[in-house]
Amino acid sequence: MGFRQKLALGFGGILLVIAVIGAHNIARITTLGQSIDVILRENYRSVVACQEMKEALDRMDSGAVFVLLGAEEKGNEQIAKHEVLFEKALQVEVNNITLPLEREKAERLKHLFRQYRSSIKAMGNPAIGREARRRTYFSELQPLFQRIKETADDIQRMNQENMVAMDRRARRQAEAGQRQMYIMLFAATALSAAFLYLTGGWILRPITRLIRSAEEIRRGNLDLVVQSTSRDEIGQLSEAFNAMAASLREFRRSDQAKLLRVQRATQQALNSLPDVIAVLDLDGVIEVSTEAAREAFGLKPATRLQDLPYTWLKELFEQALRVGRPAGPRETSGMVQHFVRGEERFFHPEAIPIMDSDKKTAGIVLVLSDVTRQRDQDEMKSGVIATVSHQLKTPLTSVRMALHLLLEEKVGPLTEKQAELLVAAREEAERLDRILEELLDIGRIESGKAPMELHPVPPQAMVAEAVEPYRNAARDGGVSLVVALPDGLPRVWVDPTQISHVFANLLSNALKYTLPGGTISISAKEEGEFIRFQVSDTGVGIPERYLPRIFEQFFRVPEQGPGTGVGLGLAIVKDIVGAHGGTVGVESREGEGSTFLFTLRRTGRGDMEEWRRT
């Protein structure tokens, strides 16, 4: 028997047991659900209908009393209103006959109500006197009133008794299913244990023997031969294991020659790579490097990194060596400018630790990816967007002005349909104008042309000014707006105009996706050289799979509908905060709300010029 057949037999048996238990439980749950459905669908509807008929009948009787006392208008109005409600509930009962004798009582109820309705209309006739009305009320209406209520009570009681009986039956079925489940679980546990015991003998013992043999080879015993007693996959693996040991013995005899060949092949492979790559030991001595690394940065084998004029490269090496994780540049752009043969090039540097089998750093790989083309493409894209946006602004302004004049009826009156179409066109034109403004803002920020005047500003005053325009909107939407900033926070370096856009985007999004009764809170705390601000809400949240893309341009969460924007607001937030030297982030759980975070550099530790240099 092959290894696959053994696995199929072992786990197939367990799967069969699970399938049997699952099918039995599904059948039980279906039966129980049908019983409960009968209770809710067939009887409860009749009980509610009878109760509604009795309540409507009471109100009609009160209307008859009003008529009797002379308040004819009020009484007739109440009678007419609840007559409709009674007939509606009666129709529900007639269409929901489920019990023996129930149809007979429902028909009787219809007949009695027809008599009652005729009598109450006769009593409301203004042509008859008060004494005739009183006789009609006590001699006809009251007896009919009692008989209708008694009949409705009978129907209601029949359905309630049936509900109690069905409930007892459902309970008995649940108890029986529970007992059967215990029995089947016990049997399944015993069968599973038997299958596991058999598969353990077939599979685990040969694998354990192979593990012991691998340990011996790891200790250097390459003369070991694994004994195999089967022809299944384990036996084939044992034969492959022996062949591997033989190959290792051969390799041990010629390891020096092979190692030399591997080193040469590695060097040739590295030379064929276009990126700048260099492998350094723990002392910063270059062991292997690509042709591009030697030509562009002088990273030649046997050269010490300390002897090269690249301070930022030394810092990357030391940081990766210190933290044991990949290290990148501190600059926001993540690029380094460098001239190769007089040509301006841009590189993205990264230092990656090489970990040995004990998880200790054995060396560092420096990788400098050439991103010159990517940077040129980004600049071209930004230029195209800015140019197109500027070109569209002028005709769009003319369109907006024309729509305004038409709506003001400066050139003639408009029909209702024409006005409706023009209002829709004006709204779309305003939306397009906002989109163009956002595109222009992104272009200005990315190109560094946005006016940026940084001043030391108290966080409390900055947040209070940003929140104030949204308090009325939050109050109207039933949303609590809470500001919780600790006292004593140091000032932050900001451009007040630009940073107001950050709060405006975050607060408007929070209000848009927070339901009435929810809360939006703004908080801040000091973190080293930065102040971290948080805008949290209890709204619909963001699905986890979309969080990495939430700050991308033109990205919108599909599940949250098309909205009114095109997905540029958070991209602008990221660019503005990045221009301030800070970072942005988001934390969210779907259905529980979102928290947007961003950092701003604080004052008091170094001056503004030092920040600009870093």
Coordinates of C-alpha atoms in Angstrom, one line a residue:
M1 CA 0.0 0.0 0.0
G2 CA 1.4 3.4 -1.0
F3 CA 1.9 6.4 1.2
R4 CA -1.0 8.2 -0.5
Q5 CA -3.4 5.3 0.1
K6 CA -2.4 5.1 3.7
L7 CA -3.1 8.8 4.2
A8 CA -6.4 8.5 2.3
L9 CA -7.4 5.6 4.5
G10 CA -6.5 7.3 7.7
F11 CA -7.9 10.7 7.1
G12 CA -10.7 9.5 4.8
G13 CA -12.1 7.6 7.7
I14 CA -12.0 10.7 10.0
L15 CA -13.6 12.7 7.2
L16 CA -16.4 10.1 6.8
V17 CA -17.1 10.3 10.5
I18 CA -17.3 14.1 10.4
A19 CA -19.6 13.9 7.3
V20 CA -22.0 11.5 9.1
I21 CA -22.2 13.7 12.2
G22 CA -22.6 16.8 10.1
A23 CA -25.4 15.3 8.0
H24 CA -27.2 14.1 11.1
N25 CA -26.9 17.5 12.8
I26 CA -28.1 19.3 9.7
A27 CA -31.2 17.0 9.5
R28 CA -31.9 17.6 13.2
I29 CA -31.5 21.4 13.0
T30 CA -33.7 21.5 9.9
T31 CA -36.5 19.6 11.7
L32 CA -36.2 21.8 14.7
G33 CA -36.2 24.9 12.5
Q34 CA -39.3 23.8 10.8
S35 CA -41.0 23.3 14.1
I36 CA -40.1 26.8 15.3
D37 CA -41.1 28.2 11.9
V38 CA -44.6 26.7 12.4
I39 CA -44.8 28.4 15.8
L40 CA -43.8 31.7 14.5
R41 CA -45.3 31.7 11.0
E42 CA -48.6 29.8 11.4
N43 CA -49.8 30.6 15.0
Y44 CA -48.1 33.8 16.1
R45 CA -49.6 35.7 13.1
S46 CA -53.1 34.6 14.1
V47 CA -52.5 35.6 17.8
V48 CA -51.3 39.1 16.8
A49 CA -54.2 39.5 14.3
C50 CA -56.8 38.6 17.0
Q51 CA -55.2 41.0 19.4
E52 CA -55.3 43.8 16.8
M53 CA -59.0 43.0 16.1
K54 CA -59.9 43.2 19.8
E55 CA -58.1 46.5 20.2
A56 CA -59.7 48.0 17.0
L57 CA -63.1 46.8 18.3
D58 CA -62.6 48.5 21.6
R59 CA -61.8 51.7 19.8
M60 CA -64.9 51.4 17.6
D61 CA -67.0 50.8 20.8
S62 CA -65.5 54.0 22.3
G63 CA -66.4 55.8 19.1
A64 CA -70.0 54.6 19.4
V65 CA -70.1 56.0 23.0
F66 CA -68.9 59.3 21.7
V67 CA -71.8 59.3 19.1
L68 CA -74.2 58.3 21.9
L69 CA -73.0 61.3 24.0
G70 CA -73.4 63.7 21.1
A71 CA -69.8 64.0 19.9
E72 CA -70.8 62.6 16.5
E73 CA -68.0 63.9 14.4
K74 CA -65.2 62.6 16.7
G75 CA -67.0 59.3 17.2
N76 CA -67.7 58.6 13.5
E77 CA -64.0 59.5 12.7
Q78 CA -62.8 57.0 15.3
I79 CA -65.2 54.3 14.1
A80 CA -64.1 54.7 10.5
K81 CA -60.4 54.7 11.3
H82 CA -60.5 51.5 13.4
E83 CA -63.0 49.7 11.2
V84 CA -60.3 49.7 8.5
L85 CA -57.7 48.3 11.1
F86 CA -60.2 45.6 12.2
E87 CA -60.8 44.5 8.6
K88 CA -57.1 44.4 7.9
A89 CA -56.4 42.2 10.9
L90 CA -59.5 40.0 10.0
Q91 CA -58.1 39.5 6.5
V92 CA -54.8 38.3 8.0
E93 CA -56.6 35.8 10.1
V94 CA -58.7 34.5 7.3
N95 CA -55.6 34.0 5.1
N96 CA -53.8 32.2 8.0
I97 CA -56.1 29.3 8.8
T98 CA -54.0 26.5 10.3
L99 CA -56.1 24.7 12.9
P100 CA -59.3 22.5 12.8
L101 CA -62.4 24.6 13.5
E102 CA -60.4 27.8 13.0
R103 CA -62.0 28.5 9.6
E104 CA -65.5 28.1 11.1
K105 CA -64.7 30.6 13.8
A106 CA -63.1 33.0 11.3
E107 CA -66.2 32.9 9.1
R108 CA -68.4 33.5 12.1
L109 CA -66.2 36.4 13.1
K110 CA -66.7 37.9 9.6
H111 CA -70.5 37.4 9.8
L112 CA -70.7 39.1 13.3
F113 CA -68.5 42.0 12.2
R114 CA -70.7 42.7 9.2
Q115 CA -73.7 42.8 11.6
Y116 CA -71.8 45.0 14.0
R117 CA -70.7 47.4 11.2
S118 CA -74.3 47.7 9.9
S119 CA -75.6 48.4 13.4
I120 CA -73.0 51.0 14.2
K121 CA -73.6 52.8 10.9
A122 CA -77.3 52.9 11.7
M123 CA -76.6 54.3 15.1
G124 CA -74.5 57.0 13.6
N125 CA -77.4 58.2 11.3
P126 CA -78.1 61.8 12.3
A127 CA -81.8 61.3 11.4
I128 CA -82.5 59.1 14.5
G129 CA -82.8 60.5 17.9
R130 CA -80.7 60.0 21.0
E131 CA -83.1 57.6 22.6
A132 CA -83.1 55.4 19.4
R133 CA -79.3 55.5 19.4
R134 CA -79.2 54.4 23.0
R135 CA -81.5 51.5 22.3
T136 CA -79.5 50.4 19.3
Y137 CA -76.3 50.6 21.3
F138 CA -77.5 48.5 24.2
S139 CA -79.7 46.1 22.4
E140 CA -77.6 45.4 19.2
L141 CA -74.1 46.8 19.5
Q142 CA -73.2 45.6 23.0
P143 CA -74.3 41.9 22.4
L144 CA -72.5 41.9 19.0
F145 CA -69.4 43.5 20.7
Q146 CA -69.3 40.7 23.3
R147 CA -69.8 37.9 20.7
I148 CA -67.1 39.2 18.4
K149 CA -64.6 39.5 21.3
E150 CA -65.5 36.0 22.5
T151 CA -65.0 34.6 19.1
A152 CA -61.6 36.4 18.7
D153 CA -60.6 35.2 22.1
D154 CA -61.4 31.6 21.1
I155 CA -59.3 31.9 17.9
Q156 CA -56.4 33.5 19.9
R157 CA -56.6 30.8 22.6
M158 CA -56.6 28.0 20.0
N159 CA -53.4 29.3 18.4
Q160 CA -51.7 30.0 21.8
E161 CA -52.4 26.4 22.9
N162 CA -51.0 25.1 19.6
M163 CA -47.9 27.3 20.1
V164 CA -47.4 25.8 23.5
A165 CA -47.8 22.2 22.2
M166 CA -45.4 22.9 19.3
D167 CA -42.9 24.4 21.7
R168 CA -43.0 21.2 23.9
R169 CA -42.5 19.1 20.7
A170 CA -39.5 21.2 19.6
R171 CA -38.0 20.9 23.1
R172 CA -38.4 17.1 23.0
Q173 CA -36.8 17.0 19.5
A174 CA -33.9 19.1 20.8
E175 CA -33.3 16.9 23.8
A176 CA -33.4 13.8 21.6
G177 CA -30.9 15.4 19.2
Q178 CA -28.6 16.3 22.1
R179 CA -28.6 12.7 23.3
Q180 CA -27.9 11.3 19.8
M181 CA -25.1 13.9 19.4
Y182 CA -23.4 12.7 22.6
I183 CA -23.5 9.1 21.4
M184 CA -22.2 10.0 17.9
L185 CA -19.4 12.2 19.4
F186 CA -18.3 9.3 21.6
A187 CA -18.4 6.9 18.7
A188 CA -16.5 9.4 16.4
T189 CA -13.8 9.9 19.1
A190 CA -13.3 6.2 19.4
L191 CA -13.1 5.7 15.6
S192 CA -10.8 8.7 15.1
A193 CA -8.4 7.4 17.8
A194 CA -8.3 4.0 16.0
F195 CA -7.6 5.7 12.7
L196 CA -4.9 7.8 14.2
Y197 CA -3.3 4.8 15.9
L198 CA -3.2 3.0 12.6
T199 CA -1.8 5.9 10.6
G200 CA 0.8 6.5 13.3
G201 CA 2.2 3.0 12.8
W202 CA 2.2 3.4 9.0
I203 CA 3.6 7.0 8.8
L204 CA 5.1 8.3 12.0
R205 CA 7.6 5.5 12.7
P206 CA 9.3 5.6 9.3
I207 CA 9.4 9.4 9.5
T208 CA 10.9 9.3 12.9
R209 CA 13.6 7.0 11.6
L210 CA 14.3 9.4 8.8
I211 CA 14.6 12.3 11.3
R212 CA 17.1 10.4 13.4
S213 CA 19.1 9.7 10.3
A214 CA 19.0 13.4 9.3
E215 CA 20.4 14.3 12.8
E216 CA 23.2 11.9 12.3
I217 CA 24.1 13.4 9.0
R218 CA 23.9 16.9 10.5
R219 CA 26.5 15.8 13.0
G220 CA 28.8 14.8 10.2
N221 CA 28.1 11.0 9.9
L222 CA 27.9 10.9 6.1
D223 CA 28.6 7.1 6.1
L224 CA 25.1 6.5 7.5
V225 CA 22.7 4.3 5.4
V226 CA 19.0 4.4 6.1
Q227 CA 17.3 1.0 6.3
S228 CA 14.0 0.8 4.4
T229 CA 11.5 -2.0 4.7
S230 CA 8.7 -0.7 2.4
R231 CA 8.3 0.3 -1.2
D232 CA 6.0 3.2 -0.7
E233 CA 6.9 6.9 -0.8
I234 CA 8.7 6.6 2.6
G235 CA 10.8 3.8 1.1
Q236 CA 11.5 6.0 -2.0
L237 CA 12.4 8.9 0.3
S238 CA 14.8 6.6 2.2
E239 CA 16.5 5.7 -1.0
A240 CA 16.8 9.3 -2.0
F241 CA 18.2 10.1 1.4
N242 CA 20.9 7.5 0.9
A243 CA 21.7 8.9 -2.5
M244 CA 21.9 12.4 -1.0
A245 CA 24.3 11.1 1.6
A246 CA 26.5 9.6 -1.1
S247 CA 26.5 12.8 -3.0
L248 CA 27.5 14.7 0.2
R249 CA 30.4 12.3 0.6
E250 CA 31.5 13.0 -2.9
F251 CA 31.0 16.7 -2.3
R252 CA 33.1 16.6 0.8
R253 CA 36.0 15.2 -1.2
S254 CA 35.8 18.0 -3.8
D255 CA 34.3 20.9 -1.8
Q256 CA 37.2 23.3 -2.4
A257 CA 37.0 23.1 -6.1
K258 CA 33.2 23.3 -6.1
L259 CA 33.3 26.3 -3.7
L260 CA 35.7 28.1 -6.0
R261 CA 33.4 27.4 -8.9
V262 CA 30.4 28.7 -6.9
Q263 CA 32.2 31.9 -6.0
R264 CA 33.0 32.5 -9.6
A265 CA 29.5 31.8 -10.8
T266 CA 28.1 34.1 -8.1
Q267 CA 30.4 36.9 -9.2
Q268 CA 29.4 36.4 -12.8
A269 CA 25.7 36.4 -11.9
L270 CA 26.2 39.6 -9.8
N271 CA 28.0 41.3 -12.7
S272 CA 25.0 40.7 -14.9
L273 CA 22.7 42.5 -12.6
P274 CA 21.9 46.2 -13.5
D275 CA 21.4 47.3 -9.8
V276 CA 24.1 48.4 -7.4
I277 CA 24.7 45.4 -5.1
A278 CA 27.5 44.8 -2.6
V279 CA 28.0 42.1 0.1
L280 CA 29.9 43.3 3.2
D281 CA 31.2 41.5 6.2
L282 CA 30.7 42.6 9.8
D283 CA 33.7 44.9 9.6
G284 CA 32.4 46.8 6.6
V285 CA 34.8 45.2 4.1
I286 CA 33.3 44.6 0.7
E287 CA 33.4 40.9 -0.3
V288 CA 31.4 40.8 -3.5
S289 CA 30.0 43.5 -5.7
T290 CA 28.3 44.0 -9.0
E291 CA 29.9 45.9 -12.0
A292 CA 27.4 48.7 -11.5
A293 CA 28.4 49.0 -7.8
R294 CA 32.1 49.3 -8.7
E295 CA 31.5 51.8 -11.5
A296 CA 29.0 54.1 -9.8
F297 CA 30.1 54.1 -6.2
G298 CA 33.5 52.5 -6.2
L299 CA 32.3 49.5 -4.1
K300 CA 35.2 47.2 -5.1
P301 CA 36.0 43.9 -3.3
A302 CA 38.4 44.3 -0.3
T303 CA 37.5 48.0 0.0
R304 CA 36.5 49.2 3.4
L305 CA 33.2 51.1 3.5
Q306 CA 34.7 53.6 6.0
D307 CA 37.2 54.7 3.3
L308 CA 34.5 55.8 0.9
P309 CA 33.1 59.3 0.9
Y310 CA 29.5 58.3 1.4
T311 CA 28.4 59.1 5.0
W312 CA 24.8 58.1 4.4
L313 CA 25.9 54.7 3.2
K314 CA 27.9 54.1 6.3
E315 CA 24.9 55.1 8.4
L316 CA 22.7 52.6 6.6
F317 CA 25.3 49.9 7.2
E318 CA 25.6 50.6 10.9
Q319 CA 21.8 50.9 11.4
A320 CA 21.1 47.5 9.7
L321 CA 24.0 46.0 11.8
R322 CA 22.6 47.4 15.0
V323 CA 18.9 46.6 14.6
G324 CA 19.2 43.4 12.6
R325 CA 16.5 44.5 10.2
P326 CA 16.5 46.1 6.7
A327 CA 17.4 49.8 6.9
G328 CA 16.4 52.6 4.5
P329 CA 17.1 56.3 4.1
R330 CA 15.8 58.9 6.5
E331 CA 14.7 61.2 3.8
T332 CA 11.0 61.3 3.0
S333 CA 11.5 60.8 -0.7
G334 CA 13.6 57.7 0.0
M335 CA 16.0 58.6 -2.9
V336 CA 19.6 59.6 -3.1
Q337 CA 21.0 61.8 -5.9
H338 CA 24.3 60.7 -7.5
F339 CA 26.1 61.5 -10.7
V340 CA 27.4 58.6 -12.8
R341 CA 29.7 59.7 -15.7
G342 CA 28.3 63.2 -15.4
E343 CA 24.7 62.0 -15.6
E344 CA 22.3 62.7 -12.8
R345 CA 20.9 59.5 -11.4
F346 CA 18.6 58.7 -8.4
F347 CA 19.0 55.6 -6.3
H348 CA 16.9 54.0 -3.5
P349 CA 19.4 52.6 -1.0
E350 CA 18.7 49.7 1.4
A351 CA 20.9 47.7 3.8
I352 CA 19.7 44.1 4.4
P353 CA 21.2 41.9 7.1
I354 CA 22.4 38.4 6.2
M355 CA 21.3 36.0 9.0
D356 CA 23.0 32.8 9.8
S357 CA 21.4 29.6 11.1
D358 CA 21.5 31.0 14.7
K359 CA 19.6 34.1 13.6
K360 CA 22.7 36.3 14.1
T361 CA 23.9 38.8 11.6
A362 CA 26.7 37.4 9.4
G363 CA 27.0 40.2 6.9
I364 CA 25.2 43.1 5.2
V365 CA 23.9 43.4 1.6
L366 CA 23.8 46.9 0.2
V367 CA 21.2 47.3 -2.6
L368 CA 20.9 50.6 -4.4
S369 CA 18.0 50.4 -6.9
D370 CA 18.2 52.8 -9.8
V371 CA 14.8 54.7 -9.7
T372 CA 15.8 57.5 -12.1
R373 CA 13.2 56.4 -14.8
Q374 CA 10.5 56.0 -12.1
R375 CA 11.2 59.4 -10.8
D376 CA 11.1 60.9 -14.3
Q377 CA 7.8 59.1 -15.0
D378 CA 6.3 60.5 -11.7
E379 CA 7.4 64.0 -12.6
M380 CA 5.9 63.6 -16.1
K381 CA 2.7 62.3 -14.6
S382 CA 2.5 65.2 -12.2
G383 CA 3.2 67.7 -15.0
V384 CA 0.5 66.2 -17.2
I385 CA -2.0 66.3 -14.4
A386 CA -1.2 69.9 -13.5
T387 CA -1.3 71.0 -17.2
V388 CA -4.6 69.3 -17.8
S389 CA -6.1 70.6 -14.6
H390 CA -5.0 74.2 -15.5
Q391 CA -6.4 73.9 -19.0
L392 CA -9.7 72.6 -17.7
K393 CA -10.2 75.4 -15.1
T394 CA -10.9 78.2 -17.6
P395 CA -13.6 76.5 -19.6
L396 CA -15.1 75.0 -16.4
T397 CA -15.3 78.5 -14.9
S398 CA -17.2 79.7 -18.0
V399 CA -19.5 76.7 -17.8
R400 CA -20.2 77.4 -14.1
M401 CA -20.9 81.1 -14.9
A402 CA -23.3 80.2 -17.7
L403 CA -25.1 77.7 -15.5
H404 CA -25.4 80.4 -12.8
L405 CA -26.9 82.9 -15.2
L406 CA -29.3 80.4 -16.6
L407 CA -30.5 79.4 -13.1
E408 CA -30.9 83.1 -12.2
E409 CA -33.1 83.4 -15.3
K410 CA -31.1 86.3 -16.6
V411 CA -31.6 85.2 -20.2
G412 CA -35.2 84.1 -19.9
P413 CA -37.6 82.0 -17.7
L414 CA -37.0 78.3 -17.2
T415 CA -39.5 75.4 -17.0
E416 CA -39.4 73.2 -13.9
K417 CA -37.7 70.4 -15.8
Q418 CA -35.1 72.7 -17.3
A419 CA -34.3 74.1 -13.8
E420 CA -34.0 70.6 -12.5
L421 CA -31.5 69.6 -15.2
L422 CA -29.5 72.8 -14.7
V423 CA -29.3 72.3 -10.9
A424 CA -27.9 68.8 -11.5
A425 CA -25.4 70.2 -14.1
R426 CA -24.3 72.9 -11.6
E427 CA -23.7 70.3 -8.9
E428 CA -21.6 68.2 -11.2
A429 CA -19.7 71.3 -12.4
E430 CA -18.9 72.2 -8.7
R431 CA -17.8 68.6 -8.1
L432 CA -15.5 68.7 -11.1
D433 CA -14.1 72.0 -9.9
R434 CA -13.3 70.5 -6.5
I435 CA -11.6 67.5 -8.2
L436 CA -9.4 69.9 -10.3
E437 CA -8.5 71.9 -7.2
E438 CA -7.4 68.7 -5.4
L439 CA -5.4 67.6 -8.4
L440 CA -3.7 71.0 -8.5
D441 CA -3.0 70.8 -4.7
I442 CA -1.4 67.4 -5.1
G443 CA 0.7 68.6 -8.0
R444 CA 1.9 71.7 -6.1
I445 CA 2.8 69.6 -3.0
E446 CA 4.6 66.9 -4.9
S447 CA 6.6 69.4 -6.9
G448 CA 7.5 71.5 -3.8
K449 CA 5.8 74.6 -5.2
A450 CA 3.1 74.8 -2.6
P451 CA 3.7 77.8 -0.3
M452 CA 4.9 76.4 3.0
E453 CA 5.4 78.9 5.8
L454 CA 6.1 76.9 9.0
H455 CA 5.5 78.5 12.4
P456 CA 5.5 77.2 15.9
V457 CA 1.8 76.7 16.8
P458 CA 0.2 75.4 20.0
P459 CA -1.6 72.0 19.3
Q460 CA -4.6 73.1 21.4
A461 CA -5.2 76.2 19.4
M462 CA -4.5 74.4 16.1
V463 CA -7.0 71.6 16.9
A464 CA -9.7 74.0 18.3
E465 CA -9.6 76.2 15.1
A466 CA -9.8 73.1 12.9
V467 CA -12.7 71.5 14.8
E468 CA -14.9 74.6 15.2
P469 CA -16.3 74.6 11.6
Y470 CA -17.6 71.0 12.1
R471 CA -19.4 71.3 15.4
N472 CA -22.7 72.3 13.9
A473 CA -22.6 69.6 11.4
A474 CA -21.8 67.0 14.1
R475 CA -24.6 68.4 16.3
D476 CA -27.1 68.2 13.4
G477 CA -26.0 64.6 12.6
G478 CA -26.3 63.5 16.2
V479 CA -22.6 62.8 16.5
S480 CA -20.5 63.7 19.5
L481 CA -17.3 65.6 18.7
V482 CA -14.8 65.2 21.5
V483 CA -11.4 67.0 21.8
A484 CA -9.0 65.4 24.4
L485 CA -5.6 67.0 24.3
P486 CA -3.3 66.9 27.4
D487 CA -2.0 70.1 28.9
G488 CA 1.6 71.1 28.4
L489 CA 2.0 69.8 24.8
P490 CA 4.9 71.6 23.1
R491 CA 4.3 73.6 20.0
V492 CA 4.6 72.0 16.5
W493 CA 6.1 73.3 13.3
V494 CA 3.2 73.7 10.9
D495 CA 1.9 75.8 8.0
P496 CA -1.6 76.7 9.5
T497 CA -3.3 76.9 6.1
Q498 CA -2.0 73.6 4.9
I499 CA -2.5 71.7 8.1
S500 CA -6.1 72.9 8.2
H501 CA -6.7 70.9 5.0
V502 CA -5.5 67.7 6.8
F503 CA -8.0 68.2 9.6
A504 CA -10.8 69.2 7.2
N505 CA -10.3 66.0 5.2
L506 CA -10.1 63.7 8.2
L507 CA -13.1 65.3 10.0
S508 CA -15.3 65.4 7.0
N509 CA -14.7 61.7 6.3
A510 CA -15.4 60.9 9.9
L511 CA -18.7 62.7 9.8
K512 CA -19.6 61.1 6.5
Y513 CA -19.2 57.6 7.8
T514 CA -20.3 57.9 11.4
L515 CA -24.0 57.2 12.2
P516 CA -26.1 59.2 14.6
G517 CA -25.3 58.4 18.1
G518 CA -21.6 57.9 17.3
T519 CA -18.5 59.7 18.5
I520 CA -15.6 61.5 16.8
S521 CA -12.6 62.2 19.0
I522 CA -9.4 64.1 18.4
S523 CA -6.4 63.4 20.7
A524 CA -2.6 64.0 20.7
K525 CA 0.4 62.8 22.6
E526 CA 4.2 63.5 22.6
E527 CA 6.4 60.8 20.9
G528 CA 10.1 61.8 21.0
E529 CA 10.7 64.6 18.5
F530 CA 7.1 64.4 17.2
I531 CA 3.6 65.0 18.4
R532 CA 1.2 62.3 17.2
F533 CA -2.4 63.4 16.5
Q534 CA -5.3 60.9 16.2
V535 CA -8.8 61.4 14.6
S536 CA -10.9 58.5 15.7
D537 CA -14.6 57.7 14.9
T538 CA -17.1 54.9 15.7
G539 CA -18.3 54.7 12.1
V540 CA -18.5 51.9 9.6
G541 CA -14.8 51.2 9.5
I542 CA -12.6 50.0 6.6
P543 CA -12.1 46.4 5.5
E544 CA -8.6 45.2 6.4
R545 CA -7.7 44.3 2.8
Y546 CA -8.1 47.9 1.7
L547 CA -6.0 49.5 4.5
P548 CA -2.6 49.4 2.5
R549 CA -4.2 51.4 -0.4
I550 CA -6.3 53.9 1.6
F551 CA -3.8 56.8 0.9
E552 CA -3.4 56.1 -2.8
Q553 CA -4.7 58.7 -5.3
F554 CA -8.1 58.0 -6.7
F555 CA -8.7 55.0 -4.4
R556 CA -12.1 54.6 -2.8
V557 CA -13.4 51.7 -0.6
P558 CA -15.8 49.8 -2.9
E559 CA -18.2 48.7 -0.1
Q560 CA -18.8 52.3 1.0
G561 CA -20.4 53.5 -2.2
P562 CA -19.3 56.1 -4.7
G563 CA -19.8 59.1 -2.4
T564 CA -19.1 62.5 -3.7
G565 CA -15.3 62.5 -4.1
V566 CA -12.8 60.6 -6.3
G567 CA -10.4 59.5 -3.6
L568 CA -7.9 62.4 -3.5
G569 CA -8.6 63.7 0.0
L570 CA -6.4 61.2 1.9
A571 CA -3.7 61.4 -0.8
I572 CA -3.6 65.2 -0.1
V573 CA -3.4 64.5 3.6
K574 CA -0.4 62.2 3.1
D575 CA 1.4 64.7 0.9
I576 CA 0.8 67.6 3.3
V577 CA 2.0 65.7 6.3
G578 CA 5.0 64.4 4.4
A579 CA 5.9 68.0 3.4
H580 CA 5.9 68.8 7.1
G581 CA 8.3 65.9 7.7
G582 CA 5.7 63.7 9.4
T583 CA 4.1 60.4 8.7
V584 CA 0.5 59.2 8.4
G585 CA -1.2 55.9 9.2
V586 CA -4.6 54.3 9.7
E587 CA -6.0 51.7 12.1
S588 CA -9.5 50.3 11.4
R589 CA -11.8 47.4 12.1
E590 CA -14.9 46.9 9.9
G591 CA -18.1 47.9 11.8
E592 CA -16.2 49.4 14.7
G593 CA -14.7 52.6 13.4
S594 CA -11.4 54.0 12.2
T595 CA -8.4 55.9 13.6
F596 CA -6.3 58.1 11.4
L597 CA -2.9 59.1 12.8
F598 CA -0.3 61.6 11.7
T599 CA 2.8 63.1 13.3
L600 CA 4.2 66.7 13.3
R601 CA 7.7 67.8 14.4
R602 CA 7.6 69.5 17.8
T603 CA 9.6 72.5 18.8
G604 CA 12.2 72.7 21.6
R605 CA 14.7 70.2 20.3
G606 CA 16.8 71.9 17.6
D607 CA 15.9 74.8 15.5
M608 CA 14.1 75.0 12.2
E609 CA 17.3 75.0 10.1
E610 CA 18.4 71.7 11.6
W611 CA 15.1 70.1 10.7
R612 CA 15.3 71.3 7.1
R613 CA 18.8 69.8 6.8
T614 CA 17.6 66.4 8.1

